[in-house]
Coordinates of C-alpha atoms and ligand atoms in Angstrom, one line a residue:
Chain A
X480 CA 62.2 122.6 47.1
X481 CA 64.9 120.7 45.2
X482 CA 64.8 120.3 41.5
X483 CA 64.6 116.5 40.7
X484 CA 66.6 116.9 37.5
X485 CA 69.3 118.9 39.0
X486 CA 72.6 116.8 38.7
X487 CA 73.9 115.6 42.0
X488 CA 77.3 114.0 42.9
X489 CA 77.3 110.2 43.2
X490 CA 78.7 110.6 46.7
X491 CA 77.0 112.8 49.3
X492 CA 79.4 115.3 50.9
X493 CA 79.6 113.3 54.1
X494 CA 80.3 110.0 52.3
X495 CA 84.1 109.8 52.5
X496 CA 84.5 106.2 51.2
X497 CA 87.6 105.8 49.0
X498 CA 89.2 103.6 46.5
X499 CA 91.2 101.4 46.5
X500 CA 91.9 99.2 49.5
X501 CA 95.3 97.8 50.4
X502 CA 94.6 94.3 49.2
X503 CA 93.6 92.9 45.8
X504 CA 91.1 90.1 45.2
X505 CA 93.7 87.3 45.4
X506 CA 95.4 88.5 48.6
X507 CA 91.9 89.0 50.2
X508 CA 90.9 85.5 49.2
X509 CA 94.1 84.1 50.7
X510 CA 93.6 85.9 54.0
X511 CA 89.9 85.0 54.1
X512 CA 90.9 81.3 53.7
X513 CA 93.3 81.7 56.6
X514 CA 90.5 83.3 58.7
X515 CA 88.1 80.4 57.9
X516 CA 90.8 77.9 58.9
X517 CA 91.5 79.4 62.3
X518 CA 87.8 79.9 63.0
X519 CA 87.2 76.2 62.3
X520 CA 90.1 75.1 64.5
X521 CA 88.9 77.3 67.3
X522 CA 85.2 76.3 67.2
X523 CA 86.3 72.6 67.3
X524 CA 88.5 73.2 70.3
X525 CA 85.8 75.0 72.2
X526 CA 83.3 72.2 71.3
X527 CA 85.8 69.6 72.4
X528 CA 86.6 71.3 75.7
X529 CA 83.0 71.6 76.8
X530 CA 83.0 68.0 78.2
X531 CA 86.4 68.5 79.9
X532 CA 85.7 71.6 82.0
X533 CA 84.0 71.0 85.4
X534 CA 83.0 74.6 85.9
X535 CA 79.4 74.8 84.9
X536 CA 79.4 78.5 83.8
X537 CA 82.5 78.0 81.7
X538 CA 81.0 74.9 80.1
X539 CA 77.9 76.8 79.0
X540 CA 79.9 79.8 77.7
X541 CA 82.1 77.5 75.6
X542 CA 79.1 75.9 74.1
X543 CA 77.8 79.4 73.1
X544 CA 81.1 80.7 71.8
X545 CA 81.7 77.5 69.8
X546 CA 78.7 78.5 67.6
X547 CA 79.9 82.1 67.2
X548 CA 83.2 81.0 65.6
X549 CA 81.4 78.3 63.5
X550 CA 79.2 81.1 62.2
X551 CA 82.3 83.2 61.4
X552 CA 83.8 80.3 59.5
X553 CA 80.6 80.0 57.6
X554 CA 80.6 83.7 56.6
X555 CA 84.2 83.3 55.4
X556 CA 83.3 80.1 53.5
X557 CA 80.5 81.9 51.7
X558 CA 82.8 84.8 50.8
X559 CA 85.5 82.7 49.2
X560 CA 83.6 81.9 45.9
X561 CA 82.8 85.6 45.6
X562 CA 86.5 86.1 45.6
X563 CA 86.9 83.6 42.7
X564 CA 87.7 80.6 44.7
X565 CA 85.0 78.1 43.9
X566 CA 86.6 75.2 45.7
X567 CA 86.7 76.8 49.1
X568 CA 88.7 73.9 50.7
X569 CA 91.7 74.9 48.5
X570 CA 92.2 78.1 50.4
X571 CA 91.0 76.9 53.8
X572 CA 94.5 76.6 55.0
X573 CA 96.9 77.8 57.8
X574 CA 99.3 80.5 56.6
X575 CA 102.4 78.3 57.5
X576 CA 103.5 75.4 59.7
X577 CA 104.2 77.7 62.6
X578 CA 100.5 78.4 62.8
X579 CA 99.8 74.7 62.9
X580 CA 102.2 74.4 65.8
X581 CA 100.4 77.2 67.6
X582 CA 97.0 75.6 67.1
X583 CA 98.3 72.2 68.3
X584 CA 99.6 73.8 71.5
X585 CA 96.4 75.8 71.9
X586 CA 94.3 72.7 71.8
X587 CA 96.5 70.5 73.8
X588 CA 95.2 70.9 77.4
X589 CA 92.5 68.3 78.3
X590 CA 92.6 67.6 82.0
X591 CA 89.7 69.0 84.1
X592 CA 92.1 71.1 86.3
X593 CA 93.4 73.0 83.2
X594 CA 90.6 75.4 82.6
X595 CA 92.9 78.4 83.1
X596 CA 95.3 77.1 80.5
X597 CA 92.4 76.5 78.0
X598 CA 90.9 79.9 78.5
X599 CA 94.2 81.9 78.5
X600 CA 95.0 80.4 75.1
X601 CA 91.7 81.5 73.6
X602 CA 90.9 84.7 75.4
X603 CA 94.4 86.2 76.1
X604 CA 96.2 85.0 73.0
X605 CA 94.1 84.0 70.0
X606 CA 91.2 86.4 70.3
X607 CA 93.4 89.5 70.7
X608 CA 95.3 88.4 67.7
X609 CA 92.1 87.8 65.7
X610 CA 90.7 91.1 66.7
X611 CA 93.9 92.8 65.6
X612 CA 94.0 91.0 62.3
X613 CA 90.4 91.6 61.5
X614 CA 90.6 95.3 62.5
X615 CA 93.7 95.8 60.3
X616 CA 92.1 94.2 57.3
X617 CA 88.8 96.0 57.8
X618 CA 90.5 99.4 58.2
X619 CA 92.7 98.8 55.2
X620 CA 90.0 97.8 52.8
X621 CA 88.0 99.9 50.5
X622 CA 84.4 100.3 51.8
X623 CA 83.3 100.4 48.2
X624 CA 85.1 97.5 46.4
X625 CA 85.3 95.2 49.4
X626 CA 82.1 96.2 51.2
X627 CA 80.9 92.5 51.6
X628 CA 84.1 91.5 53.4
X629 CA 83.9 94.6 55.6
X630 CA 80.3 93.9 56.5
X631 CA 81.3 90.4 57.7
X632 CA 84.1 92.0 59.7
X633 CA 81.5 94.2 61.4
X634 CA 79.4 91.2 62.6
X635 CA 82.4 89.1 63.5
X636 CA 84.3 91.8 65.4
X637 CA 81.2 92.5 67.5
X638 CA 81.2 88.8 68.5
X639 CA 85.0 88.7 69.1
X640 CA 85.0 91.7 71.3
X641 CA 82.0 90.5 73.4
X642 CA 83.4 87.0 73.6
X643 CA 86.8 88.3 74.6
X644 CA 85.3 90.3 77.4
X645 CA 83.3 87.4 78.7
X646 CA 86.3 85.0 78.5
X647 CA 88.5 87.5 80.3
X648 CA 85.9 87.9 83.1
X649 CA 85.7 84.1 83.5
X650 CA 89.5 84.1 83.7
X651 CA 89.6 86.9 86.3
X652 CA 87.0 84.9 88.4
X653 CA 89.2 81.8 88.2
X654 CA 92.6 83.3 88.9
X655 CA 92.7 83.8 92.7
X656 CA 96.2 83.0 93.9
X657 CA 99.7 84.0 93.0
X658 CA 100.3 80.5 91.7
X659 CA 97.3 80.8 89.3
X660 CA 98.6 84.2 88.2
X661 CA 101.9 82.4 87.3
X662 CA 100.1 79.6 85.5
X663 CA 98.1 82.1 83.4
X664 CA 101.2 84.2 82.6
X665 CA 103.3 81.2 81.7
X666 CA 100.7 79.8 79.4
X667 CA 100.3 83.2 77.7
X668 CA 104.0 83.6 77.2
X669 CA 104.3 80.1 75.7
X670 CA 101.5 80.6 73.2
X671 CA 102.4 84.2 72.4
X672 CA 105.8 83.0 71.3
X673 CA 104.3 80.5 68.9
X674 CA 101.8 82.9 67.3
X675 CA 104.5 85.5 66.9
X676 CA 106.6 82.9 65.2
X677 CA 103.6 82.3 62.8
X678 CA 103.4 86.1 62.1
X679 CA 99.7 86.2 63.2
X680 CA 96.6 84.4 62.0
X681 CA 97.3 85.3 58.3
X682 CA 101.1 84.8 58.6
X683 CA 103.8 87.6 58.3
X684 CA 102.1 90.9 57.6
X685 CA 98.9 90.0 59.3
X686 CA 98.7 93.5 60.7
X687 CA 101.0 95.2 58.1
X688 CA 104.7 95.6 58.0
X689 CA 106.7 93.3 55.8
X690 CA 104.0 91.5 53.8
X691 CA 105.1 90.5 50.4
X692 CA 101.7 91.6 49.4
X693 CA 101.3 92.7 45.7
X694 CA 100.6 96.4 45.0
X695 CA 96.9 97.3 45.3
X696 CA 94.7 97.0 42.3
X697 CA 92.5 99.7 40.9
X698 CA 92.7 103.4 40.4
X699 CA 93.3 106.0 43.0
X700 CA 90.2 108.2 43.3
X701 CA 89.8 110.9 45.9
Chain B
X1297 CA 93.3 66.9 73.7
X1298 CA 92.5 63.4 72.5
X1299 CA 89.7 62.4 70.1
X1300 CA 86.7 60.5 71.7
X1301 CA 86.5 61.4 75.4
X1302 CA 85.1 58.4 77.3
X1303 CA 82.0 59.0 79.5
X1304 CA 83.9 58.4 82.8
X1305 CA 86.0 61.4 82.0
X1306 CA 83.1 63.9 81.7
X1307 CA 84.1 66.8 83.9
X1308 CA 81.7 67.7 86.8
X1309 CA 81.8 69.8 89.9
X1310 CA 81.3 68.4 93.4
X1311 CA 77.5 68.6 93.4
X1312 CA 77.0 65.9 90.7
X1313 CA 76.4 62.2 91.6
X1314 CA 77.0 59.6 88.9
X1315 CA 75.0 56.3 88.7
X1316 CA 75.1 53.4 86.3
X1317 CA 71.7 53.2 84.6
X1318 CA 71.9 49.4 84.4
X1319 CA 72.2 49.3 88.2
X1320 CA 69.1 51.5 88.5
X1321 CA 67.1 49.3 86.2
X1322 CA 68.3 46.1 87.9
X1323 CA 67.5 47.5 91.4
X1324 CA 65.2 44.9 93.0
X1325 CA 63.1 47.6 94.5
X1326 CA 62.0 48.6 91.0
X1327 CA 59.9 45.4 90.8
X1328 CA 58.1 46.3 94.0
X1329 CA 57.4 49.8 92.6
X1330 CA 55.9 48.2 89.4
X1331 CA 53.6 46.0 91.5
X1332 CA 51.7 49.0 92.9
X1333 CA 48.6 49.8 91.1
X1334 CA 48.5 53.6 90.9
X1335 CA 46.2 53.9 87.9
X1336 CA 47.3 55.9 84.9
X1337 CA 51.0 56.5 84.8
X1338 CA 50.6 59.8 82.8
X1339 CA 52.2 62.9 84.4
X1340 CA 49.0 64.6 85.5
X1341 CA 48.7 67.3 88.2
X1342 CA 46.1 65.4 90.3
X1343 CA 48.4 62.5 91.0
X1344 CA 49.7 62.7 94.5
X1345 CA 53.3 62.4 93.5
X1346 CA 53.1 64.6 90.4
X1347 CA 55.1 67.5 91.8
X1348 CA 58.0 65.2 92.9
X1349 CA 57.9 63.3 89.7
X1350 CA 58.0 66.5 87.7
X1351 CA 60.9 67.8 89.7
X1352 CA 62.8 64.6 89.2
X1353 CA 62.1 64.7 85.5
X1354 CA 63.2 68.3 85.3
X1355 CA 66.5 67.4 86.9
X1356 CA 66.9 64.5 84.4
X1357 CA 66.2 66.9 81.6
X1358 CA 68.9 69.2 82.9
X1359 CA 71.4 66.3 83.0
X1360 CA 70.3 65.3 79.5
X1361 CA 70.9 68.9 78.2
X1362 CA 74.4 69.0 79.7
X1363 CA 75.3 65.7 78.0
X1364 CA 73.7 66.8 74.7
X1365 CA 75.8 69.9 74.9
X1366 CA 78.9 67.9 75.5
X1367 CA 78.1 65.3 72.8
X1368 CA 77.4 68.0 70.1
X1369 CA 80.6 69.8 71.1
X1370 CA 82.6 66.6 70.9
X1371 CA 81.2 65.9 67.4
X1372 CA 82.6 69.2 66.2
X1373 CA 86.0 68.1 67.4
X1374 CA 86.3 64.4 67.0
X1375 CA 86.2 64.3 63.2
X1376 CA 88.6 65.8 60.6
X1377 CA 87.5 67.9 57.7
X1378 CA 88.0 64.8 55.5
X1379 CA 85.7 62.6 57.7
X1380 CA 82.6 64.8 57.9
X1381 CA 81.2 67.6 55.8
X1382 CA 81.9 71.2 56.9
X1383 CA 78.1 71.9 57.1
X1384 CA 77.7 68.9 59.5
X1385 CA 80.2 70.5 61.8
X1386 CA 78.4 73.8 61.6
X1387 CA 75.2 72.1 62.6
X1388 CA 76.8 70.5 65.6
X1389 CA 78.2 73.8 66.7
X1390 CA 74.7 75.3 66.3
X1391 CA 73.4 72.5 68.4
X1392 CA 76.1 73.2 71.1
X1393 CA 74.7 76.7 71.5
X1394 CA 71.1 75.5 71.6
X1395 CA 71.9 72.8 74.2
X1396 CA 73.9 75.4 76.2
X1397 CA 70.7 77.6 76.3
X1398 CA 68.7 74.5 77.3
X1399 CA 71.0 73.9 80.2
X1400 CA 70.4 77.5 81.3
X1401 CA 66.7 77.2 80.9
X1402 CA 66.7 73.8 82.8
X1403 CA 68.7 75.2 85.7
X1404 CA 66.2 78.1 86.1
X1405 CA 63.2 75.8 85.7
X1406 CA 64.6 73.3 88.2
X1407 CA 64.9 76.1 90.7
X1408 CA 61.4 77.3 89.8
X1409 CA 60.1 73.8 90.5
X1410 CA 61.9 73.5 93.8
X1411 CA 64.8 71.2 93.1
X1412 CA 68.6 71.9 92.7
X1413 CA 71.6 70.5 90.9
X1414 CA 72.7 67.2 92.5
X1415 CA 69.4 66.4 94.2
X1416 CA 69.0 63.5 91.8
X1417 CA 71.7 61.3 90.3
X1418 CA 73.2 61.5 86.8
X1419 CA 73.4 58.5 84.3
X1420 CA 75.5 59.1 81.2
X1421 CA 73.5 57.2 78.7
X1422 CA 73.0 60.1 76.3
X1423 CA 76.6 61.0 76.2
X1424 CA 77.5 57.3 75.7
X1425 CA 75.6 57.3 72.4
X1426 CA 77.5 60.4 71.4
X1427 CA 80.8 58.5 71.7
X1428 CA 80.1 56.3 68.6
X1429 CA 83.2 56.3 66.4
X1430 CA 81.0 57.0 63.2
X1431 CA 79.4 60.4 63.0
X1432 CA 76.4 59.0 61.2
X1433 CA 75.7 56.7 64.2
X1434 CA 75.8 59.8 66.5
X1435 CA 73.3 61.4 64.2
X1436 CA 70.9 58.5 64.4
X1437 CA 71.6 57.4 68.0
X1438 CA 71.7 60.9 69.5
X1439 CA 69.8 63.2 67.1
X1440 CA 67.1 60.9 65.9
X1441 CA 66.7 58.5 68.9
X1442 CA 67.6 60.5 72.0
X1443 CA 66.7 64.0 70.8
X1444 CA 63.5 62.3 69.6
X1445 CA 62.9 61.2 73.1
X1446 CA 63.5 64.8 74.2
X1447 CA 60.7 65.8 71.9
X1448 CA 58.4 63.4 73.7
X1449 CA 59.6 64.5 77.1
X1450 CA 59.3 68.2 76.4
X1451 CA 55.8 67.8 74.9
X1452 CA 54.8 65.9 78.0
X1453 CA 56.3 68.5 80.3
X1454 CA 54.6 71.3 78.3
X1455 CA 51.2 69.6 78.7
X1456 CA 51.9 69.2 82.4
X1457 CA 52.6 72.9 82.6
X1458 CA 49.4 73.7 80.8
X1459 CA 47.3 71.3 83.0
X1460 CA 48.9 72.4 86.2
X1461 CA 48.5 76.1 85.5
X1462 CA 52.2 76.8 85.2
X1463 CA 52.7 79.1 82.2
X1464 CA 56.4 79.5 82.8
X1465 CA 57.0 75.8 82.6
X1466 CA 54.8 75.5 79.5
X1467 CA 56.4 78.4 77.7
X1468 CA 60.0 77.3 78.3
X1469 CA 59.3 73.7 77.3
X1470 CA 57.7 74.9 74.1
X1471 CA 60.8 76.9 73.2
X1472 CA 63.1 73.9 73.9
X1473 CA 60.7 71.7 71.9
X1474 CA 61.2 74.0 68.9
X1475 CA 65.0 73.5 69.1
X1476 CA 64.7 69.8 69.6
X1477 CA 62.6 69.4 66.5
X1478 CA 65.4 71.2 64.7
X1479 CA 68.0 68.8 66.1
X1480 CA 66.0 65.7 65.2
X1481 CA 65.6 67.2 61.7
X1482 CA 69.3 67.6 61.5
X1483 CA 69.6 63.9 62.2
X1484 CA 67.0 63.0 59.6
X1485 CA 68.5 65.3 56.9
X1486 CA 72.1 64.0 57.5
X1487 CA 71.0 60.4 57.5
X1488 CA 69.4 61.0 54.1
X1489 CA 72.4 63.0 52.7
X1490 CA 75.2 60.7 54.0
X1491 CA 73.6 57.5 52.8
X1492 CA 72.0 58.5 49.5
X1493 CA 74.0 56.0 47.6
X1494 CA 74.7 53.5 50.4
X1495 CA 71.6 51.7 51.6
X1496 CA 73.7 49.2 53.6
X1497 CA 75.2 52.0 55.7
X1498 CA 71.8 53.6 56.1
X1499 CA 70.4 50.3 57.4
X1500 CA 73.2 49.9 59.9
X1501 CA 72.6 53.5 61.2
X1502 CA 68.9 52.9 61.5
X1503 CA 69.6 49.6 63.4
X1504 CA 71.6 51.6 65.9
X1505 CA 68.8 54.0 66.2
X1506 CA 66.3 51.2 66.9
X1507 CA 68.6 49.8 69.6
X1508 CA 68.8 53.1 71.3
X1509 CA 65.1 53.7 70.9
X1510 CA 64.2 50.4 72.5
X1511 CA 66.7 50.9 75.3
X1512 CA 65.3 54.3 76.1
X1513 CA 61.7 53.4 76.0
X1514 CA 62.9 52.3 79.4
X1515 CA 60.6 49.5 80.3
X1516 CA 57.4 51.5 79.7
X1517 CA 58.7 54.9 80.4
X1518 CA 57.5 56.1 77.0
X1519 CA 54.6 55.0 74.8
X1520 CA 51.1 55.8 73.7
X1521 CA 49.0 54.3 76.5
X1522 CA 47.9 55.5 80.0
X1523 CA 50.7 53.2 81.4
X1524 CA 53.4 55.5 79.9
X1525 CA 54.4 58.7 81.8
X1526 CA 56.0 60.0 78.6
X1527 CA 53.8 60.1 75.6
X1528 CA 55.0 59.7 72.0
X1529 CA 54.7 63.2 70.3
X1530 CA 53.6 62.2 66.8
X1531 CA 53.0 65.7 65.3
X1532 CA 56.4 67.1 66.3
X1533 CA 58.2 63.9 65.2
X1534 CA 56.6 64.3 61.8
X1535 CA 57.9 67.9 61.6
X1536 CA 61.4 66.5 62.5
X1537 CA 61.4 64.2 59.4
X1538 CA 59.9 61.0 60.8
X1539 CA 57.6 59.2 58.5
X1540 CA 54.3 57.7 59.8
X1541 CA 55.7 54.2 59.3
X1542 CA 58.7 55.1 61.4
X1543 CA 56.5 56.5 64.2
X1544 CA 54.3 53.4 64.1
X1545 CA 57.4 51.2 64.3
X1546 CA 58.7 53.2 67.3
X1547 CA 55.3 52.8 68.9
X1548 CA 55.6 49.0 68.5
X1549 CA 59.1 49.1 70.0
X1550 CA 57.9 51.0 73.0
X1551 CA 55.0 48.5 73.5
X1552 CA 57.6 45.6 73.3
X1553 CA 59.8 47.3 75.8
X1554 CA 56.9 47.7 78.2
X1555 CA 55.7 44.1 77.8
X1556 CA 59.3 42.9 78.5
X1557 CA 59.5 45.0 81.6
X1558 CA 56.2 43.8 82.9
X1559 CA 57.1 40.2 82.2
X1560 CA 60.4 40.7 84.0
X1561 CA 58.7 42.3 87.0
X1562 CA 56.0 39.5 87.0
X1563 CA 53.2 42.1 86.7
X1564 CA 49.9 40.4 85.9
X1565 CA 47.7 42.8 83.9
X1566 CA 44.2 41.4 84.2
Ligands
FE2_862 FE1 68.3 70.2 74.3
FE2_863 FE1 68.8 68.8 71.4

């Protein structure tokens, strides 16, 4: 039987969490503000498109996914004051003008015959970029100092991955002819260029590389 | 994509048939139908036409759910961050999800009751109220007036399910009723919050609500007497933020609408 007063380490042997993460408080807040901004623009677009798509199954899925991204934006909005930004609107921003151009192009299709174009923008361009950005941030953060952000990433990524799969399956069911394959590929190419120009949903350095991010805060422990 | 999508641009597949509700109301055959004395108009299982009426109502509910989904979705998109609070947009997104589930429930219930998409026509009155240029008018015209009507309709359908021994219908209606109370409450809460210091704007919004309420008491369709197929659901309306005075006022509006319809049809109630 163990002796209750026997000193034990603060971390169990299997607990490999480490300090610090790659981002400090300020850079995390900036990115979270970018995340909230893109989640908002996305849920608005999905909500707006519901009335414009004639395919009943797509209409109903867009209504459901609209709420998922609204909830993500709410999680990010709640995180911002905990990252010392009390006026959350101040950081609810796109990373740069190129991102605005991407979102304008993403939300442009309206006509009822453009369901493929609408879905490609969301499920073949934006969601893969969000999944990459969130995964990078999650993996690069300390599971001790930034555990609340990481917990949100867990919930959000689960939605993103499931929604991406559902959207991709809808697309595969809609794309039936070589012409439609072309339409989907053209649309993806056009939007991919724009999001690459923006550097990703949090601007250059969204998934590492040249970031201009300040050196991490805290002490190396390990 | 433009802001404010007009009702005629609502996207539908080939099964759906659109009608103008004014044409339906003005149809001269309606007066003939009103002349028939069929006793209580309540939706009760022992009425010979009850199954057909319930199927038609179910189809109407489905169409209402589609438009409620479209309207809530548009409200997330049609207004900038400066025009409406963030939390209001979140509420509308939540409503989009709820209405999407209601569409799914309604499609399955419609099949369960023996009808299918397109058997009855679609009128776009709900979505039209969701095109108001002021978000506050959408919250009173759609959330308080038309979603309030949904409360009355679902409660009536739930009771029909109970009385006709259909537990599937009763249970599903009860779930939708819970969501609709939430949607009406959203309307009540936002009306209070957005007009806290602006009684004039509040009155304008309530006036729009009254207009919609009267229009959709549909000449005696809804009320508190045996002549009304849809009964006013007082208890659930209270949960959704309606005061007793407001419900009494609505009851009067429905009675007026019924009297006007009877006068127009030349019905002599003696
Ligand atoms: Fe509904
Ligand atoms: Fe509703």
